[in-house]
Amino acid sequence: VIVSQKKSSAKSSVEPNAGLSSLVGVIEAAQCDVEHLVQETAQAVSAIIGAVETILADENFLQVDSDGALSDRLIGILQACSFQDLTGQRLVRVVEALQDSHARFSEGSVSARLSKAQKLRAKRRSDRLAHGPQLDDSGVDQSSIDSLFD
Amino acid sequence: MALDLKMPILVVDDYQTMVRIIRNLLKQLGFEDVDDANDGTAALAKMRERKYGLVISDWNMEPMTGYELLRNVRSDDGLKSTLFIMVTAESKTENVIAAKKAGVNNYIVKPFNAQTLKAKIEAVCGS
């Protein structure tokens, strides 16, 4: 519900007759939201990892968990926290795309001719897109990679 | 072949979350001597100060990527025999092939689990 409300509020701020400046404002707000999302997720994951580390280092816990079954569950939580690395990389690319759009619209240049700085930014973004997490159909899985090393 | 659990390991990643996760996984596997660096430049400096048995590195870092770190390591007479595992989200075939050509010992694509990490360490240490 919140997401749909936010979407509609973002839409309403870009009326067909709205100027370039309001579009720049929307991009700025989106950029700010995504940057906060990255920071808040990192903080939350750091807190979860910290809690797991504390438990794993607790002598009383280690005595109770003599067969290591609970430790294995905690390691499962740590592994799950690695999502933050992948989502972080994807979100950084979104932030860069927003920065790029913001710079272009701020300069008032929506024409097809790109300035040298804009071309550089576009190239840097394109280089970034070639790296990091890929979409499901454009990367290879671990078993395919393993076959290259057999 | 039994793993040498005293082998010094260097974890290289610019995401502190991943450094902590890999450090904890290695600790659970029994490795006692784990160090870390947050990019290729820092890793290379540490490797020139101390001999590591294994480097576990991310690819996508600035200013020096994991791939550049690998190439630097393999071209340095004092470091070139260091075992090197790439742990990365770079899952494009051409990237995997480039890393293999540059001399990586094994390659783990993120996300991964403790079993995969253990299997790859055993594979490179036993090879």
Short mmCIF file of C-alpha atoms in Angstrom, two decimals:
data_model
loop_
_atom_site.label_atom_id
_atom_site.label_comp_id
_atom_site.label_asym_id
_atom_site.label_seq_id
_atom_site.Cartn_x
_atom_site.Cartn_y
_atom_site.Cartn_z
CA VAL A 1 0.00 0.00 0.00
CA ILE A 2 2.81 2.36 0.96
CA VAL A 3 4.66 1.54 -2.26
CA SER A 4 1.60 2.23 -4.39
CA GLN A 5 0.95 5.48 -2.50
CA LYS A 6 4.53 6.57 -3.04
CA LYS A 7 4.32 5.63 -6.71
CA SER A 8 1.18 7.69 -7.15
CA SER A 9 2.73 10.60 -5.27
CA ALA A 10 5.82 10.45 -7.49
CA LYS A 11 3.59 10.33 -10.56
CA SER A 12 1.49 13.27 -9.45
CA SER A 13 4.58 15.42 -9.09
CA VAL A 14 5.38 14.94 -12.79
CA GLU A 15 2.34 16.29 -14.54
CA PRO A 16 2.51 16.39 -18.33
CA ASN A 17 3.10 20.15 -18.24
CA ALA A 18 5.60 20.09 -15.40
CA GLY A 19 8.95 21.62 -16.20
CA LEU A 20 12.37 20.05 -16.28
CA SER A 21 13.08 21.33 -12.76
CA SER A 22 10.32 19.25 -11.19
CA LEU A 23 11.66 16.19 -12.99
CA VAL A 24 15.11 16.97 -11.57
CA GLY A 25 13.51 17.17 -8.12
CA VAL A 26 11.87 13.76 -8.54
CA ILE A 27 15.19 12.24 -9.63
CA GLU A 28 16.95 13.84 -6.64
CA ALA A 29 14.36 12.41 -4.25
CA ALA A 30 14.62 8.94 -5.79
CA GLN A 31 18.42 9.09 -5.59
CA CYS A 32 18.21 10.10 -1.95
CA ASP A 33 15.79 7.26 -1.18
CA VAL A 34 17.99 4.65 -2.84
CA GLU A 35 21.10 5.92 -1.05
CA HIS A 36 19.27 5.68 2.29
CA LEU A 37 18.08 2.20 1.35
CA VAL A 38 21.69 1.12 0.77
CA GLN A 39 22.83 2.60 4.10
CA GLU A 40 19.92 1.27 6.15
CA THR A 41 20.23 -2.22 4.70
CA ALA A 42 23.97 -2.23 5.40
CA GLN A 43 23.34 -1.14 9.00
CA ALA A 44 20.66 -3.80 9.53
CA VAL A 45 22.85 -6.56 8.07
CA SER A 46 25.80 -5.41 10.15
CA ALA A 47 23.64 -5.65 13.30
CA ILE A 48 22.48 -9.18 12.37
CA ILE A 49 26.05 -10.34 11.69
CA GLY A 50 27.23 -8.74 14.94
CA ALA A 51 24.56 -10.63 16.90
CA VAL A 52 25.48 -13.94 15.24
CA GLU A 53 29.20 -13.33 15.91
CA THR A 54 28.44 -12.66 19.59
CA ILE A 55 26.50 -15.91 19.92
CA LEU A 56 29.14 -17.95 18.06
CA ALA A 57 31.84 -16.60 20.41
CA ASP A 58 29.85 -17.30 23.60
CA GLU A 59 31.40 -20.11 25.66
CA ASN A 60 28.04 -21.04 27.21
CA PHE A 61 26.48 -21.34 23.77
CA LEU A 62 29.32 -23.52 22.53
CA GLN A 63 28.82 -25.88 25.49
CA VAL A 64 25.09 -26.15 24.83
CA ASP A 65 25.68 -26.62 21.11
CA SER A 66 28.08 -29.51 21.50
CA ASP A 67 27.06 -31.17 18.21
CA GLY A 68 27.29 -27.88 16.26
CA ALA A 69 23.73 -28.08 14.98
CA LEU A 70 22.81 -24.61 16.21
CA SER A 71 26.08 -23.15 14.93
CA ASP A 72 25.21 -24.51 11.49
CA ARG A 73 21.88 -22.65 11.66
CA LEU A 74 23.70 -19.45 12.61
CA ILE A 75 26.13 -19.92 9.72
CA GLY A 76 23.04 -20.21 7.53
CA ILE A 77 21.97 -16.76 8.75
CA LEU A 78 25.42 -15.35 7.91
CA GLN A 79 25.29 -16.85 4.43
CA ALA A 80 21.85 -15.35 3.89
CA CYS A 81 23.24 -11.92 4.83
CA SER A 82 25.42 -12.00 1.72
CA PHE A 83 22.33 -10.78 -0.17
CA GLN A 84 23.40 -7.28 0.91
CA ASP A 85 26.52 -7.47 -1.25
CA LEU A 86 24.55 -8.32 -4.39
CA THR A 87 21.63 -5.96 -3.76
CA GLY A 88 24.16 -3.28 -2.77
CA GLN A 89 25.95 -3.61 -6.11
CA ARG A 90 22.67 -3.45 -8.02
CA LEU A 91 21.51 -0.42 -6.04
CA VAL A 92 24.82 1.39 -6.61
CA ARG A 93 24.19 0.98 -10.35
CA VAL A 94 20.70 2.45 -9.87
CA VAL A 95 22.16 5.41 -7.95
CA GLU A 96 24.70 6.00 -10.74
CA ALA A 97 21.94 5.87 -13.36
CA LEU A 98 19.95 8.42 -11.34
CA GLN A 99 23.05 10.64 -10.92
CA ASP A 100 23.61 10.47 -14.66
CA SER A 101 19.99 11.36 -15.43
CA HIS A 102 20.05 14.12 -12.82
CA ALA A 103 23.18 15.66 -14.31
CA ARG A 104 21.77 15.53 -17.83
CA PHE A 105 18.43 17.06 -16.89
CA SER A 106 20.06 19.64 -14.60
CA GLU A 107 22.17 20.82 -17.50
CA GLY A 108 18.90 21.14 -19.43
CA SER A 109 20.33 19.07 -22.19
CA VAL A 110 17.85 16.49 -23.28
CA SER A 111 19.00 16.73 -26.86
CA ALA A 112 20.57 13.81 -28.62
CA ARG A 113 23.98 15.54 -28.65
CA LEU A 114 25.94 14.61 -25.58
CA SER A 115 28.67 16.73 -24.08
CA LYS A 116 32.11 15.22 -23.48
CA ALA A 117 31.37 14.90 -19.75
CA GLN A 118 28.05 13.21 -20.47
CA LYS A 119 29.73 10.76 -22.82
CA LEU A 120 32.30 9.95 -20.15
CA ARG A 121 29.56 9.39 -17.58
CA ALA A 122 27.62 7.21 -20.00
CA LYS A 123 30.73 5.14 -20.73
CA ARG A 124 31.48 4.73 -17.03
CA ARG A 125 27.94 3.58 -16.41
CA SER A 126 28.07 1.20 -19.33
CA ASP A 127 31.37 -0.23 -17.99
CA ARG A 128 29.72 -0.68 -14.60
CA LEU A 129 26.78 -2.53 -16.13
CA ALA A 130 29.19 -5.00 -17.69
CA HIS A 131 30.31 -5.94 -14.17
CA GLY A 132 28.65 -7.07 -10.96
CA PRO A 133 25.57 -9.25 -10.61
CA GLN A 134 23.93 -10.18 -13.90
CA LEU A 135 20.29 -10.97 -14.58
CA ASP A 136 19.35 -14.65 -14.44
CA ASP A 137 19.67 -15.34 -18.13
CA SER A 138 22.96 -13.51 -18.74
CA GLY A 139 25.31 -15.17 -16.24
CA VAL A 140 26.62 -18.71 -15.79
CA ASP A 141 25.96 -20.81 -12.71
CA GLN A 142 28.51 -22.42 -10.38
CA SER A 143 28.30 -25.85 -12.03
CA SER A 144 29.10 -24.37 -15.46
CA ILE A 145 32.04 -22.50 -13.93
CA ASP A 146 33.22 -25.70 -12.21
CA SER A 147 33.32 -27.49 -15.56
CA LEU A 148 35.86 -24.91 -16.77
CA PHE A 149 38.13 -25.79 -13.82
CA ASP A 150 37.82 -29.60 -13.98
CA MET B 1 44.51 -34.36 1.76
CA ALA B 2 44.14 -32.61 5.16
CA LEU B 3 43.86 -28.83 5.05
CA ASP B 4 46.56 -26.79 6.76
CA LEU B 5 44.37 -24.84 9.15
CA LYS B 6 47.28 -22.61 10.18
CA MET B 7 47.71 -21.37 6.59
CA PRO B 8 47.46 -17.55 6.52
CA ILE B 9 44.52 -16.44 4.35
CA LEU B 10 43.89 -12.97 2.94
CA VAL B 11 40.26 -12.02 2.22
CA VAL B 12 39.90 -9.10 -0.22
CA ASP B 13 36.52 -7.39 -0.60
CA ASP B 14 35.31 -3.79 -0.52
CA TYR B 15 32.02 -4.81 1.13
CA GLN B 16 32.71 -5.14 4.85
CA THR B 17 29.67 -7.40 5.12
CA MET B 18 31.28 -9.95 2.80
CA VAL B 19 34.61 -9.75 4.62
CA ARG B 20 32.86 -10.54 7.90
CA ILE B 21 30.82 -13.37 6.36
CA ILE B 22 33.86 -15.01 4.71
CA ARG B 23 35.95 -14.54 7.87
CA ASN B 24 33.24 -16.29 9.93
CA LEU B 25 32.86 -19.11 7.40
CA LEU B 26 36.64 -19.66 7.42
CA LYS B 27 36.62 -19.64 11.22
CA GLN B 28 33.89 -22.28 11.24
CA LEU B 29 35.99 -24.37 8.84
CA GLY B 30 38.79 -24.17 11.41
CA PHE B 31 41.12 -21.61 9.82
CA GLU B 32 42.81 -19.56 12.52
CA ASP B 33 44.89 -17.00 10.65
CA VAL B 34 42.66 -14.78 8.50
CA ASP B 35 43.52 -11.25 7.44
CA ASP B 36 41.60 -8.85 5.17
CA ALA B 37 42.02 -5.93 2.76
CA ASN B 38 39.37 -3.74 1.12
CA ASP B 39 40.78 -3.51 -2.42
CA GLY B 40 43.51 -4.85 -4.69
CA THR B 41 46.01 -2.12 -3.87
CA ALA B 42 45.75 -2.72 -0.12
CA ALA B 43 45.91 -6.48 -0.67
CA LEU B 44 49.06 -6.24 -2.79
CA ALA B 45 50.73 -4.11 -0.10
CA LYS B 46 49.85 -6.68 2.58
CA MET B 47 51.07 -9.54 0.39
CA ARG B 48 54.44 -7.82 0.00
CA GLU B 49 54.75 -7.56 3.79
CA ARG B 50 53.66 -11.09 4.62
CA LYS B 51 53.42 -14.44 2.86
CA TYR B 52 49.84 -15.74 2.55
CA GLY B 53 48.99 -19.30 1.58
CA LEU B 54 45.69 -18.35 -0.01
CA VAL B 55 43.98 -15.21 -1.29
CA ILE B 56 40.17 -15.11 -1.53
CA SER B 57 39.26 -12.03 -3.56
CA ASP B 58 36.24 -10.23 -4.93
CA TRP B 59 36.50 -8.92 -8.52
CA ASN B 60 34.59 -5.64 -8.57
CA MET B 61 36.63 -3.20 -6.43
CA GLU B 62 38.23 0.21 -6.91
CA PRO B 63 40.87 1.45 -7.53
CA MET B 64 42.43 -1.97 -8.21
CA THR B 65 40.02 -4.79 -9.11
CA GLY B 66 40.43 -8.39 -8.06
CA TYR B 67 41.30 -9.27 -11.65
CA GLU B 68 44.10 -6.68 -11.69
CA LEU B 69 45.28 -7.96 -8.31
CA LEU B 70 45.42 -11.49 -9.74
CA ARG B 71 47.47 -10.31 -12.75
CA ASN B 72 49.83 -8.40 -10.45
CA VAL B 73 50.27 -11.42 -8.20
CA ARG B 74 50.95 -13.76 -11.10
CA SER B 75 53.54 -11.39 -12.60
CA ASP B 76 55.44 -10.97 -9.30
CA ASP B 77 58.13 -13.61 -8.77
CA GLY B 78 57.73 -13.42 -5.00
CA LEU B 79 53.95 -13.82 -5.04
CA LYS B 80 53.10 -15.81 -8.14
CA SER B 81 52.78 -19.19 -6.40
CA THR B 82 50.11 -17.89 -3.97
CA LEU B 83 46.84 -19.80 -4.29
CA PHE B 84 44.06 -17.50 -5.51
CA ILE B 85 40.30 -18.00 -5.42
CA MET B 86 37.99 -15.42 -6.97
CA VAL B 87 34.67 -15.04 -5.09
CA THR B 88 32.53 -12.71 -7.12
CA ALA B 89 29.20 -11.76 -8.64
CA GLU B 90 30.98 -11.60 -12.03
CA SER B 91 29.23 -14.54 -13.67
CA LYS B 92 29.79 -13.72 -17.34
CA THR B 93 31.57 -16.56 -19.13
CA GLU B 94 34.17 -14.18 -20.60
CA ASN B 95 35.08 -12.96 -17.10
CA VAL B 96 35.50 -16.49 -15.79
CA ILE B 97 37.66 -17.39 -18.80
CA ALA B 98 39.73 -14.20 -18.39
CA ALA B 99 40.35 -15.03 -14.72
CA LYS B 100 41.32 -18.59 -15.60
CA LYS B 101 43.73 -17.36 -18.27
CA ALA B 102 45.22 -14.94 -15.74
CA GLY B 103 45.95 -17.89 -13.44
CA VAL B 104 43.12 -18.05 -10.91
CA ASN B 105 43.05 -21.39 -9.08
CA ASN B 106 39.29 -21.50 -8.66
CA TYR B 107 36.21 -19.33 -9.04
CA ILE B 108 33.13 -19.03 -6.84
CA VAL B 109 30.09 -17.13 -8.00
CA LYS B 110 28.07 -15.23 -5.38
CA PRO B 111 25.86 -16.04 -3.61
CA PHE B 112 27.65 -19.10 -2.25
CA ASN B 113 27.58 -21.27 0.86
CA ALA B 114 30.10 -22.69 3.33
CA GLN B 115 30.12 -26.07 1.58
CA THR B 116 31.10 -24.49 -1.75
CA LEU B 117 33.84 -22.44 -0.09
CA LYS B 118 35.18 -25.51 1.70
CA ALA B 119 35.12 -27.62 -1.47
CA LYS B 120 37.02 -24.99 -3.48
CA ILE B 121 39.63 -24.49 -0.76
CA GLU B 122 40.14 -28.25 -0.61
CA ALA B 123 40.36 -28.40 -4.40
CA VAL B 124 43.03 -25.69 -4.70
CA CYS B 125 45.03 -26.81 -1.67
CA GLY B 126 45.03 -30.40 -2.85
CA SER B 127 45.92 -29.61 -6.46
#
